[in-house]
């Protein structure tokens, strides 16, 4: 494959600088999360997570160089091949993989482990974008919509078999990109309404109260509008569907969800229901973040962090370290950097000259937004603990490499947007 002309001057440097800032801050906070002042170990010590993360960062630099060198057409041409390959690997994981933290989602390579589901995100984004960018594609075609949901759904099923619900949920973020590309907002609205009803049902002790409220709203809606049979029938059907959703919540919580998933949801509804068990992580996380106050306790000075009150603090709960040691101010800076990167990625996606690059760009934005929003919401008790990393911050090679590839493929495509002949 031929080497592209030098595009270093065409790469989006604001996005690259934001990426570098997030990776650097993530590395420092990983060290803070595992720092032991009695041992006085160096941040470069390879026996520590911070030392190993530095190796992962170095490997990420090599990956970035490879992405820039490879011809831009490579990513679209082989999208389906990569998709088939990652599905095959995901099928193998429950068979040959090793279990880490209750999830059998890792393939052991020597003393390290690789999590294929982290790479499935950008590969699925490529496959979905290629289908959307195909000749004659129309989003309002039901067959096309079905294919897109299959492309999105197969990885969800295979990853769920690994007991990794958090990562499986990430793939639902593609629905936002589908909406951007022309899909009716009906499905999105239905999903939001169903989630709202689910939460309300958990909060209300007796479903009879909700049924009564729905009945009253239905009667008022019928009386205030035209007394046409079709309108009354549709209103009644909608009310019956809502009642069915309410009645299904109890079944889903008790018979479908696994005990640990059910407990996490109930802790979200009532944080005091199991403070020393399921609720421990979130309770300690909120204490750590709150103790940071306005400006924090200072780098390596966090007491909640130092004494390991919060489990998984270098991975899923890395935001606690930011909140405790850098306070509200530091948290605002980190959130600001993420928001700036999301806005930049959205801007890059919107200026693409073909549907493949644009769809891929919005997929990148959706995946990053989902991780960023859910991880932080999880650490402050606004979302159940589902175990997904904070991009570029959480410790782990698979996570860092997956997000790096996800972003820099977009930057590579963007660097050549003027060469693409196919117009939207």
mmCIF file of C-alpha atoms in Angstrom:
data_model
loop_
_atom_site.group_PDB
_atom_site.id
_atom_site.type_symbol
_atom_site.label_atom_id
_atom_site.label_comp_id
_atom_site.label_asym_id
_atom_site.label_seq_id
_atom_site.Cartn_x
_atom_site.Cartn_y
_atom_site.Cartn_z
ATOM 1 C CA UNK A 1 0.000 0.000 0.000
ATOM 2 C CA UNK A 2 1.408 3.336 -0.988
ATOM 3 C CA UNK A 3 2.486 5.885 1.572
ATOM 4 C CA UNK A 4 0.330 9.009 1.602
ATOM 5 C CA UNK A 5 1.827 12.413 1.170
ATOM 6 C CA UNK A 6 2.807 14.164 4.379
ATOM 7 C CA UNK A 7 -0.364 15.412 6.056
ATOM 8 C CA UNK A 8 1.109 16.538 9.374
ATOM 9 C CA UNK A 9 0.161 20.109 8.513
ATOM 10 C CA UNK A 10 -3.410 19.030 7.679
ATOM 11 C CA UNK A 11 -4.068 17.120 10.888
ATOM 12 C CA UNK A 12 -6.418 18.793 13.324
ATOM 13 C CA UNK A 13 -3.955 19.996 15.944
ATOM 14 C CA UNK A 14 -6.552 21.343 18.403
ATOM 15 C CA UNK A 15 -7.965 17.807 18.687
ATOM 16 C CA UNK A 16 -4.469 16.330 19.015
ATOM 17 C CA UNK A 17 -3.487 18.796 21.746
ATOM 18 C CA UNK A 18 -6.694 18.030 23.656
ATOM 19 C CA UNK A 19 -5.950 14.310 23.323
ATOM 20 C CA UNK A 20 -2.412 14.789 24.623
ATOM 21 C CA UNK A 21 -3.611 16.880 27.575
ATOM 22 C CA UNK A 22 -6.173 14.248 28.578
ATOM 23 C CA UNK A 23 -3.673 11.386 28.285
ATOM 24 C CA UNK A 24 -1.079 13.273 30.355
ATOM 25 C CA UNK A 25 -3.573 14.175 33.072
ATOM 26 C CA UNK A 26 -4.853 10.610 33.058
ATOM 27 C CA UNK A 27 -1.339 9.253 33.597
ATOM 28 C CA UNK A 28 -0.711 11.617 36.533
ATOM 29 C CA UNK A 29 -4.020 10.686 38.147
ATOM 30 C CA UNK A 30 -3.342 6.966 37.776
ATOM 31 C CA UNK A 31 -0.142 7.520 39.750
ATOM 32 C CA UNK A 32 -2.065 9.525 42.346
ATOM 33 C CA UNK A 33 -4.656 6.751 42.654
ATOM 34 C CA UNK A 34 -2.046 4.097 43.536
ATOM 35 C CA UNK A 35 0.509 6.362 45.301
ATOM 36 C CA UNK A 36 1.933 5.093 48.583
ATOM 37 C CA UNK A 37 3.944 7.747 50.395
ATOM 38 C CA UNK A 38 5.638 5.160 52.617
ATOM 39 C CA UNK A 39 7.055 3.260 49.633
ATOM 40 C CA UNK A 40 8.082 6.398 47.706
ATOM 41 C CA UNK A 41 7.918 4.605 44.376
ATOM 42 C CA UNK A 42 8.636 6.470 41.147
ATOM 43 C CA UNK A 43 5.877 7.247 38.688
ATOM 44 C CA UNK A 44 8.042 5.431 36.110
ATOM 45 C CA UNK A 45 8.238 2.195 38.157
ATOM 46 C CA UNK A 46 7.044 -0.610 35.857
ATOM 47 C CA UNK A 47 5.720 -2.546 38.829
ATOM 48 C CA UNK A 48 3.101 0.191 39.252
ATOM 49 C CA UNK A 49 0.056 0.925 37.115
ATOM 50 C CA UNK A 50 1.526 4.337 36.271
ATOM 51 C CA UNK A 51 4.714 2.777 34.885
ATOM 52 C CA UNK A 52 2.802 0.271 32.794
ATOM 53 C CA UNK A 53 0.438 3.013 31.607
ATOM 54 C CA UNK A 54 3.467 4.922 30.344
ATOM 55 C CA UNK A 55 4.356 1.886 28.231
ATOM 56 C CA UNK A 56 0.810 1.871 26.880
ATOM 57 C CA UNK A 57 1.140 5.580 26.052
ATOM 58 C CA UNK A 58 4.377 4.876 24.181
ATOM 59 C CA UNK A 59 2.655 2.105 22.226
ATOM 60 C CA UNK A 60 -0.183 4.545 21.475
ATOM 61 C CA UNK A 61 2.336 6.911 19.857
ATOM 62 C CA UNK A 62 3.452 4.071 17.564
ATOM 63 C CA UNK A 63 -0.185 3.291 16.748
ATOM 64 C CA UNK A 64 -0.831 6.951 15.884
ATOM 65 C CA UNK A 65 2.169 6.975 13.546
ATOM 66 C CA UNK A 66 0.922 3.813 11.813
ATOM 67 C CA UNK A 67 -2.577 5.282 11.362
ATOM 68 C CA UNK A 68 -1.135 8.426 9.788
ATOM 69 C CA UNK A 69 1.141 6.462 7.431
ATOM 70 C CA UNK A 70 -1.498 4.014 6.190
ATOM 71 C CA UNK A 71 -3.521 5.033 3.142
ATOM 72 C CA UNK A 72 -6.859 6.621 4.098
ATOM 73 C CA UNK A 73 -8.784 4.237 1.826
ATOM 74 C CA UNK A 74 -7.602 1.283 3.898
ATOM 75 C CA UNK A 75 -10.093 1.952 6.688
ATOM 76 C CA UNK A 76 -13.158 1.958 4.470
ATOM 77 C CA UNK A 77 -11.991 -0.811 2.145
ATOM 78 C CA UNK A 78 -11.381 -3.360 4.908
ATOM 79 C CA UNK A 79 -14.108 -2.248 7.331
ATOM 80 C CA UNK A 80 -16.233 -5.371 6.826
ATOM 81 C CA UNK A 81 -13.191 -7.648 6.997
ATOM 82 C CA UNK A 82 -12.211 -6.171 10.367
ATOM 83 C CA UNK A 83 -15.815 -6.431 11.519
ATOM 84 C CA UNK A 84 -15.976 -10.142 10.693
ATOM 85 C CA UNK A 85 -12.614 -10.716 12.378
ATOM 86 C CA UNK A 86 -13.579 -8.941 15.614
ATOM 87 C CA UNK A 87 -16.859 -10.879 15.774
ATOM 88 C CA UNK A 88 -14.888 -14.117 15.489
ATOM 89 C CA UNK A 89 -12.584 -13.007 18.306
ATOM 90 C CA UNK A 90 -15.543 -11.966 20.468
ATOM 91 C CA UNK A 91 -17.021 -15.454 19.983
ATOM 92 C CA UNK A 92 -13.739 -16.984 21.191
ATOM 93 C CA UNK A 93 -13.403 -14.795 24.295
ATOM 94 C CA UNK A 94 -15.929 -16.673 26.505
ATOM 95 C CA UNK A 95 -14.220 -19.926 25.473
ATOM 96 C CA UNK A 96 -10.503 -19.111 25.801
ATOM 97 C CA UNK A 97 -10.624 -15.827 27.713
ATOM 98 C CA UNK A 98 -9.743 -15.189 31.340
ATOM 99 C CA UNK A 99 -12.049 -13.718 33.951
ATOM 100 C CA UNK A 100 -11.182 -10.326 35.433
ATOM 101 C CA UNK A 101 -13.468 -8.598 37.937
ATOM 102 C CA UNK A 102 -16.330 -11.012 37.235
ATOM 103 C CA UNK A 103 -16.207 -10.442 33.456
ATOM 104 C CA UNK A 104 -14.728 -13.031 31.108
ATOM 105 C CA UNK A 105 -13.762 -10.363 28.584
ATOM 106 C CA UNK A 106 -9.986 -10.679 28.359
ATOM 107 C CA UNK A 107 -7.548 -12.724 26.297
ATOM 108 C CA UNK A 108 -4.284 -13.329 28.137
ATOM 109 C CA UNK A 109 -1.029 -12.503 26.356
ATOM 110 C CA UNK A 110 1.836 -13.278 28.702
ATOM 111 C CA UNK A 111 1.509 -11.190 31.847
ATOM 112 C CA UNK A 112 -0.802 -8.749 30.044
ATOM 113 C CA UNK A 113 -4.374 -9.070 28.908
ATOM 114 C CA UNK A 114 -6.174 -7.619 25.890
ATOM 115 C CA UNK A 115 -9.860 -6.752 25.911
ATOM 116 C CA UNK A 116 -11.180 -7.264 22.342
ATOM 117 C CA UNK A 117 -14.445 -5.444 23.086
ATOM 118 C CA UNK A 118 -12.507 -2.157 23.356
ATOM 119 C CA UNK A 119 -11.406 -2.569 19.727
ATOM 120 C CA UNK A 120 -14.874 -3.682 18.651
ATOM 121 C CA UNK A 121 -16.086 -0.098 19.192
ATOM 122 C CA UNK A 122 -14.039 1.572 16.443
ATOM 123 C CA UNK A 123 -14.365 -1.460 14.157
ATOM 124 C CA UNK A 124 -18.157 -1.421 14.460
ATOM 125 C CA UNK A 125 -18.063 2.328 13.833
ATOM 126 C CA UNK A 126 -16.134 1.689 10.597
ATOM 127 C CA UNK A 127 -18.541 -1.044 9.463
ATOM 128 C CA UNK A 128 -21.637 1.033 10.216
ATOM 129 C CA UNK A 129 -20.119 4.086 8.511
ATOM 130 C CA UNK A 130 -19.223 2.048 5.433
ATOM 131 C CA UNK A 131 -22.794 0.798 5.102
ATOM 132 C CA UNK A 132 -24.190 4.318 5.504
ATOM 133 C CA UNK A 133 -21.680 5.561 2.921
ATOM 134 C CA UNK A 134 -22.623 2.909 0.353
ATOM 135 C CA UNK A 135 -24.084 3.975 -2.993
ATOM 136 C CA UNK A 136 -27.836 4.478 -2.924
ATOM 137 C CA UNK A 137 -28.123 4.289 0.853
ATOM 138 C CA UNK A 138 -31.253 5.918 2.294
ATOM 139 C CA UNK A 139 -31.868 6.068 6.023
ATOM 140 C CA UNK A 140 -35.652 6.019 5.699
ATOM 141 C CA UNK A 141 -35.485 2.552 4.093
ATOM 142 C CA UNK A 142 -36.580 -0.083 6.644
ATOM 143 C CA UNK A 143 -34.178 -2.683 5.258
ATOM 144 C CA UNK A 144 -31.247 -0.303 5.699
ATOM 145 C CA UNK A 145 -32.330 0.453 9.246
ATOM 146 C CA UNK A 146 -32.572 -3.267 10.009
ATOM 147 C CA UNK A 147 -29.039 -3.868 8.695
ATOM 148 C CA UNK A 148 -27.668 -1.025 10.825
ATOM 149 C CA UNK A 149 -29.296 -2.396 13.965
ATOM 150 C CA UNK A 150 -27.899 -5.856 13.187
ATOM 151 C CA UNK A 151 -24.392 -4.395 12.751
ATOM 152 C CA UNK A 152 -24.818 -2.652 16.095
ATOM 153 C CA UNK A 153 -26.631 -5.510 17.839
ATOM 154 C CA UNK A 154 -24.373 -8.492 17.133
ATOM 155 C CA UNK A 155 -21.424 -7.081 19.139
ATOM 156 C CA UNK A 156 -23.847 -6.224 21.957
ATOM 157 C CA UNK A 157 -24.995 -9.848 22.189
ATOM 158 C CA UNK A 158 -21.467 -11.278 22.009
ATOM 159 C CA UNK A 159 -20.107 -8.840 24.606
ATOM 160 C CA UNK A 160 -23.067 -9.503 26.903
ATOM 161 C CA UNK A 161 -22.093 -13.185 26.796
ATOM 162 C CA UNK A 162 -18.825 -12.058 28.403
ATOM 163 C CA UNK A 163 -20.899 -10.604 31.302
ATOM 164 C CA UNK A 164 -19.688 -7.121 30.376
ATOM 165 C CA UNK A 165 -22.948 -5.181 30.406
ATOM 166 C CA UNK A 166 -21.255 -1.781 30.613
ATOM 167 C CA UNK A 167 -19.294 -2.205 27.377
ATOM 168 C CA UNK A 168 -22.327 -3.714 25.649
ATOM 169 C CA UNK A 169 -24.370 -0.626 26.521
ATOM 170 C CA UNK A 170 -21.806 1.623 24.800
ATOM 171 C CA UNK A 171 -22.904 0.299 21.400
ATOM 172 C CA UNK A 172 -26.403 1.702 21.910
ATOM 173 C CA UNK A 173 -24.843 5.165 21.433
ATOM 174 C CA UNK A 174 -24.826 4.483 17.675
ATOM 175 C CA UNK A 175 -28.563 5.251 17.718
ATOM 176 C CA UNK A 176 -27.671 8.934 18.188
ATOM 177 C CA UNK A 177 -25.580 8.808 15.023
ATOM 178 C CA UNK A 178 -28.413 7.081 13.145
ATOM 179 C CA UNK A 179 -30.647 9.975 14.157
ATOM 180 C CA UNK A 180 -28.082 12.473 12.815
ATOM 181 C CA UNK A 181 -27.999 10.626 9.504
ATOM 182 C CA UNK A 182 -31.743 10.893 9.007
ATOM 183 C CA UNK A 183 -33.474 8.217 11.071
ATOM 184 C CA UNK A 184 -36.832 9.227 12.545
ATOM 185 C CA UNK A 185 -36.535 10.456 16.143
ATOM 186 C CA UNK A 186 -39.453 8.210 17.099
ATOM 187 C CA UNK A 187 -37.232 5.384 18.362
ATOM 188 C CA UNK A 188 -35.067 7.789 20.338
ATOM 189 C CA UNK A 189 -38.140 9.387 21.945
ATOM 190 C CA UNK A 190 -39.631 5.986 22.787
ATOM 191 C CA UNK A 191 -36.352 4.925 24.414
ATOM 192 C CA UNK A 192 -36.156 8.090 26.530
ATOM 193 C CA UNK A 193 -39.811 7.798 27.586
ATOM 194 C CA UNK A 194 -39.387 4.097 28.463
ATOM 195 C CA UNK A 195 -36.296 4.877 30.568
ATOM 196 C CA UNK A 196 -38.161 7.686 32.339
ATOM 197 C CA UNK A 197 -41.125 5.403 33.096
ATOM 198 C CA UNK A 198 -38.733 2.698 34.347
ATOM 199 C CA UNK A 199 -37.088 5.110 36.803
ATOM 200 C CA UNK A 200 -40.395 6.595 37.990
ATOM 201 C CA UNK A 201 -41.772 3.097 38.574
ATOM 202 C CA UNK A 202 -38.797 2.242 40.772
ATOM 203 C CA UNK A 203 -39.255 5.432 42.786
ATOM 204 C CA UNK A 204 -42.997 5.003 43.369
ATOM 205 C CA UNK A 205 -43.700 2.316 46.010
ATOM 206 C CA UNK A 206 -47.092 1.249 44.627
ATOM 207 C CA UNK A 207 -47.723 0.943 40.842
ATOM 208 C CA UNK A 208 -51.421 1.597 41.512
ATOM 209 C CA UNK A 209 -50.589 5.273 42.045
ATOM 210 C CA UNK A 210 -49.059 5.449 38.550
ATOM 211 C CA UNK A 211 -52.012 3.616 36.972
ATOM 212 C CA UNK A 212 -54.404 6.078 38.605
ATOM 213 C CA UNK A 213 -52.365 9.057 37.375
ATOM 214 C CA UNK A 214 -52.266 7.667 33.826
ATOM 215 C CA UNK A 215 -56.015 7.069 33.875
ATOM 216 C CA UNK A 216 -56.685 10.645 34.965
ATOM 217 C CA UNK A 217 -54.337 12.043 32.307
ATOM 218 C CA UNK A 218 -56.076 9.897 29.660
ATOM 219 C CA UNK A 219 -59.536 11.146 30.659
ATOM 220 C CA UNK A 220 -58.381 14.794 30.645
ATOM 221 C CA UNK A 221 -56.712 14.356 27.238
ATOM 222 C CA UNK A 222 -59.878 12.829 25.776
ATOM 223 C CA UNK A 223 -62.167 15.533 27.197
ATOM 224 C CA UNK A 224 -59.943 18.434 26.098
ATOM 225 C CA UNK A 225 -59.637 17.364 22.457
ATOM 226 C CA UNK A 226 -61.879 16.384 19.599
ATOM 227 C CA UNK A 227 -64.071 13.354 20.304
ATOM 228 C CA UNK A 228 -62.941 11.419 17.241
ATOM 229 C CA UNK A 229 -62.738 7.634 17.475
ATOM 230 C CA UNK A 230 -59.233 7.428 15.939
ATOM 231 C CA UNK A 231 -57.826 9.988 18.370
ATOM 232 C CA UNK A 232 -59.431 8.341 21.410
ATOM 233 C CA UNK A 233 -58.209 4.909 20.256
ATOM 234 C CA UNK A 234 -54.615 6.131 19.871
ATOM 235 C CA UNK A 235 -54.644 7.832 23.285
ATOM 236 C CA UNK A 236 -56.060 4.696 24.895
ATOM 237 C CA UNK A 237 -53.491 2.490 23.147
ATOM 238 C CA UNK A 238 -50.659 4.747 24.325
ATOM 239 C CA UNK A 239 -51.953 4.617 27.907
ATOM 240 C CA UNK A 240 -52.201 0.808 27.779
ATOM 241 C CA UNK A 241 -48.623 0.549 26.491
ATOM 242 C CA UNK A 242 -47.388 2.741 29.360
ATOM 243 C CA UNK A 243 -49.303 0.574 31.846
ATOM 244 C CA UNK A 244 -47.709 -2.533 30.307
ATOM 245 C CA UNK A 245 -44.238 -0.993 30.661
ATOM 246 C CA UNK A 246 -44.937 -0.191 34.326
ATOM 247 C CA UNK A 247 -46.125 -3.734 34.982
ATOM 248 C CA UNK A 248 -43.041 -5.186 33.261
ATOM 249 C CA UNK A 249 -40.577 -3.284 35.453
ATOM 250 C CA UNK A 250 -41.082 -5.556 38.454
ATOM 251 C CA UNK A 251 -40.587 -8.639 36.265
ATOM 252 C CA UNK A 252 -37.423 -7.218 34.657
ATOM 253 C CA UNK A 253 -35.893 -6.223 37.984
ATOM 254 C CA UNK A 254 -36.672 -9.489 39.791
ATOM 255 C CA UNK A 255 -36.459 -12.124 37.052
ATOM 256 C CA UNK A 256 -34.336 -10.749 34.185
ATOM 257 C CA UNK A 257 -31.561 -8.763 35.844
ATOM 258 C CA UNK A 258 -28.813 -10.600 37.685
ATOM 259 C CA UNK A 259 -28.570 -10.045 41.459
ATOM 260 C CA UNK A 260 -25.612 -7.645 41.263
ATOM 261 C CA UNK A 261 -27.299 -5.636 38.492
ATOM 262 C CA UNK A 262 -30.541 -5.464 40.461
ATOM 263 C CA UNK A 263 -28.677 -4.370 43.585
ATOM 264 C CA UNK A 264 -26.872 -1.579 41.717
ATOM 265 C CA UNK A 265 -30.150 -0.194 40.396
ATOM 266 C CA UNK A 266 -31.791 -0.354 43.827
ATOM 267 C CA UNK A 267 -28.783 1.414 45.377
ATOM 268 C CA UNK A 268 -29.227 4.191 42.808
ATOM 269 C CA UNK A 269 -32.849 4.588 43.910
ATOM 270 C CA UNK A 270 -32.013 4.334 47.629
ATOM 271 C CA UNK A 271 -28.275 4.903 48.395
ATOM 272 C CA UNK A 272 -28.752 3.834 52.031
ATOM 273 C CA UNK A 273 -30.198 0.414 51.218
ATOM 274 C CA UNK A 274 -26.791 -1.345 51.369
ATOM 275 C CA UNK A 275 -24.084 1.202 52.328
ATOM 276 C CA UNK A 276 -21.479 -1.415 53.305
ATOM 277 C CA UNK A 277 -22.122 -3.716 50.371
ATOM 278 C CA UNK A 278 -23.310 -2.774 46.885
ATOM 279 C CA UNK A 279 -23.480 0.919 47.782
ATOM 280 C CA UNK A 280 -19.939 1.083 49.170
ATOM 281 C CA UNK A 281 -18.192 2.134 45.950
ATOM 282 C CA UNK A 282 -20.561 4.975 45.132
ATOM 283 C CA UNK A 283 -20.771 6.194 48.731
ATOM 284 C CA UNK A 284 -16.982 6.348 49.085
ATOM 285 C CA UNK A 285 -16.689 7.878 45.618
ATOM 286 C CA UNK A 286 -19.026 10.734 46.560
ATOM 287 C CA UNK A 287 -17.188 11.245 49.852
ATOM 288 C CA UNK A 288 -13.856 11.467 48.008
ATOM 289 C CA UNK A 289 -15.160 13.939 45.431
ATOM 290 C CA UNK A 290 -16.959 16.035 48.020
ATOM 291 C CA UNK A 291 -13.928 16.180 50.321
ATOM 292 C CA UNK A 292 -11.974 17.948 47.586
ATOM 293 C CA UNK A 293 -14.074 21.072 48.084
ATOM 294 C CA UNK A 294 -13.228 23.987 45.750
ATOM 295 C CA UNK A 295 -9.511 23.591 44.967
ATOM 296 C CA UNK A 296 -8.779 20.084 46.265
ATOM 297 C CA UNK A 297 -6.304 18.700 48.769
ATOM 298 C CA UNK A 298 -3.373 18.809 46.365
ATOM 299 C CA UNK A 299 -1.594 16.316 44.115
ATOM 300 C CA UNK A 300 -0.845 13.068 46.011
ATOM 301 C CA UNK A 301 -2.548 14.486 49.119
ATOM 302 C CA UNK A 302 -5.926 12.772 48.887
ATOM 303 C CA UNK A 303 -6.717 10.839 52.069
ATOM 304 C CA UNK A 304 -9.625 8.841 50.637
ATOM 305 C CA UNK A 305 -7.363 7.907 47.738
ATOM 306 C CA UNK A 306 -4.310 7.231 49.884
ATOM 307 C CA UNK A 307 -6.104 4.772 52.163
ATOM 308 C CA UNK A 308 -7.863 2.867 49.341
ATOM 309 C CA UNK A 309 -11.412 3.614 50.441
ATOM 310 C CA UNK A 310 -12.647 3.562 46.829
ATOM 311 C CA UNK A 311 -12.128 0.260 44.946
ATOM 312 C CA UNK A 312 -10.996 0.363 41.305
ATOM 313 C CA UNK A 313 -9.870 3.962 41.707
ATOM 314 C CA UNK A 314 -7.280 3.821 38.923
ATOM 315 C CA UNK A 315 -9.831 2.408 36.456
ATOM 316 C CA UNK A 316 -13.606 2.906 36.672
ATOM 317 C CA UNK A 317 -13.482 5.427 39.544
ATOM 318 C CA UNK A 318 -10.498 7.516 38.413
ATOM 319 C CA UNK A 319 -12.668 10.660 38.507
ATOM 320 C CA UNK A 320 -12.683 10.402 42.327
ATOM 321 C CA UNK A 321 -8.965 11.176 42.367
ATOM 322 C CA UNK A 322 -9.531 14.295 40.278
ATOM 323 C CA UNK A 323 -12.343 15.467 42.551
ATOM 324 C CA UNK A 324 -10.473 14.847 45.795
ATOM 325 C CA UNK A 325 -7.022 16.145 44.882
ATOM 326 C CA UNK A 326 -7.988 18.971 42.508
ATOM 327 C CA UNK A 327 -11.464 19.795 43.796
ATOM 328 C CA UNK A 328 -14.325 21.432 41.952
ATOM 329 C CA UNK A 329 -11.880 23.568 40.001
ATOM 330 C CA UNK A 330 -9.844 20.613 38.735
ATOM 331 C CA UNK A 331 -12.989 18.654 37.921
ATOM 332 C CA UNK A 332 -14.272 21.620 35.917
ATOM 333 C CA UNK A 333 -11.003 21.749 33.946
ATOM 334 C CA UNK A 334 -11.144 18.041 33.122
ATOM 335 C CA UNK A 335 -14.821 18.202 32.148
ATOM 336 C CA UNK A 336 -14.036 21.295 30.074
ATOM 337 C CA UNK A 337 -11.300 19.425 28.200
ATOM 338 C CA UNK A 338 -13.675 16.565 27.426
ATOM 339 C CA UNK A 339 -16.419 18.918 26.270
ATOM 340 C CA UNK A 340 -13.900 20.785 24.083
ATOM 341 C CA UNK A 341 -12.790 17.494 22.505
ATOM 342 C CA UNK A 342 -16.400 16.407 21.910
ATOM 343 C CA UNK A 343 -17.222 19.743 20.270
ATOM 344 C CA UNK A 344 -14.074 19.527 18.152
ATOM 345 C CA UNK A 345 -14.884 15.972 17.020
ATOM 346 C CA UNK A 346 -18.429 17.057 16.154
ATOM 347 C CA UNK A 347 -17.051 19.994 14.151
ATOM 348 C CA UNK A 348 -14.651 17.672 12.320
ATOM 349 C CA UNK A 349 -17.454 15.197 11.574
ATOM 350 C CA UNK A 350 -19.706 17.923 10.177
ATOM 351 C CA UNK A 351 -17.101 19.227 7.722
ATOM 352 C CA UNK A 352 -16.488 15.860 6.054
ATOM 353 C CA UNK A 353 -17.232 15.614 2.348
ATOM 354 C CA UNK A 354 -18.585 12.052 2.206
ATOM 355 C CA UNK A 355 -21.069 10.104 4.273
ATOM 356 C CA UNK A 356 -18.596 7.425 5.364
ATOM 357 C CA UNK A 357 -16.254 9.914 7.040
ATOM 358 C CA UNK A 358 -19.130 11.942 8.480
ATOM 359 C CA UNK A 359 -20.934 8.901 9.906
ATOM 360 C CA UNK A 360 -17.684 7.628 11.375
ATOM 361 C CA UNK A 361 -16.982 11.044 12.897
ATOM 362 C CA UNK A 362 -20.361 11.182 14.612
ATOM 363 C CA UNK A 363 -19.848 7.609 15.826
ATOM 364 C CA UNK A 364 -16.599 8.751 17.475
ATOM 365 C CA UNK A 365 -18.425 11.645 19.149
ATOM 366 C CA UNK A 366 -21.244 9.377 20.381
ATOM 367 C CA UNK A 367 -18.906 6.737 21.822
ATOM 368 C CA UNK A 368 -16.716 9.292 23.605
ATOM 369 C CA UNK A 369 -19.781 11.135 24.931
ATOM 370 C CA UNK A 370 -21.348 7.928 26.253
ATOM 371 C CA UNK A 371 -18.174 6.929 28.102
ATOM 372 C CA UNK A 372 -17.561 10.412 29.465
ATOM 373 C CA UNK A 373 -21.140 11.039 30.622
ATOM 374 C CA UNK A 374 -21.867 7.590 32.069
ATOM 375 C CA UNK A 375 -18.521 7.204 33.844
ATOM 376 C CA UNK A 376 -18.799 10.545 35.638
ATOM 377 C CA UNK A 377 -22.518 10.017 36.373
ATOM 378 C CA UNK A 378 -21.610 6.619 37.799
ATOM 379 C CA UNK A 379 -19.003 8.050 40.198
ATOM 380 C CA UNK A 380 -21.383 10.681 41.596
ATOM 381 C CA UNK A 381 -24.354 8.337 41.990
ATOM 382 C CA UNK A 382 -26.490 9.471 39.061
ATOM 383 C CA UNK A 383 -26.190 6.192 37.125
ATOM 384 C CA UNK A 384 -25.788 2.543 38.188
ATOM 385 C CA UNK A 385 -22.225 1.242 38.380
ATOM 386 C CA UNK A 386 -21.701 -0.513 35.037
ATOM 387 C CA UNK A 387 -17.922 -0.555 34.855
ATOM 388 C CA UNK A 388 -16.872 1.500 31.841
ATOM 389 C CA UNK A 389 -13.626 3.524 31.721
ATOM 390 C CA UNK A 390 -13.182 7.276 31.496
ATOM 391 C CA UNK A 391 -11.529 7.821 28.071
ATOM 392 C CA UNK A 392 -7.761 8.501 28.183
ATOM 393 C CA UNK A 393 -7.834 8.568 32.028
ATOM 394 C CA UNK A 394 -8.634 5.080 33.254
ATOM 395 C CA UNK A 395 -5.750 2.635 33.542
ATOM 396 C CA UNK A 396 -5.516 0.000 30.819
ATOM 397 C CA UNK A 397 -3.799 -0.595 27.509
ATOM 398 C CA UNK A 398 -6.835 -1.913 25.625
ATOM 399 C CA UNK A 399 -8.921 1.090 26.639
ATOM 400 C CA UNK A 400 -6.245 3.655 25.744
ATOM 401 C CA UNK A 401 -5.378 2.002 22.437
ATOM 402 C CA UNK A 402 -9.041 1.588 21.480
ATOM 403 C CA UNK A 403 -9.847 5.260 22.089
ATOM 404 C CA UNK A 404 -6.621 6.371 20.398
ATOM 405 C CA UNK A 405 -7.381 4.384 17.249
ATOM 406 C CA UNK A 406 -11.000 5.566 17.323
ATOM 407 C CA UNK A 407 -9.950 9.231 17.356
ATOM 408 C CA UNK A 408 -6.957 9.167 15.040
ATOM 409 C CA UNK A 409 -8.679 7.273 12.239
ATOM 410 C CA UNK A 410 -11.088 10.219 12.162
ATOM 411 C CA UNK A 411 -8.189 12.697 12.145
ATOM 412 C CA UNK A 412 -6.580 10.736 9.290
ATOM 413 C CA UNK A 413 -9.801 10.848 7.250
ATOM 414 C CA UNK A 414 -10.208 14.524 8.051
ATOM 415 C CA UNK A 415 -6.676 15.282 6.885
ATOM 416 C CA UNK A 416 -7.628 14.014 3.420
ATOM 417 C CA UNK A 417 -11.174 15.342 3.218
ATOM 418 C CA UNK A 418 -10.242 17.529 0.232
ATOM 419 C CA UNK A 419 -9.246 14.441 -1.801
ATOM 420 C CA UNK A 420 -12.613 12.700 -1.525
ATOM 421 C CA UNK A 421 -14.576 12.931 -4.766
ATOM 422 C CA UNK A 422 -17.909 11.489 -3.621
ATOM 423 C CA UNK A 423 -20.112 14.352 -2.397
ATOM 424 C CA UNK A 424 -22.953 14.152 0.085
#
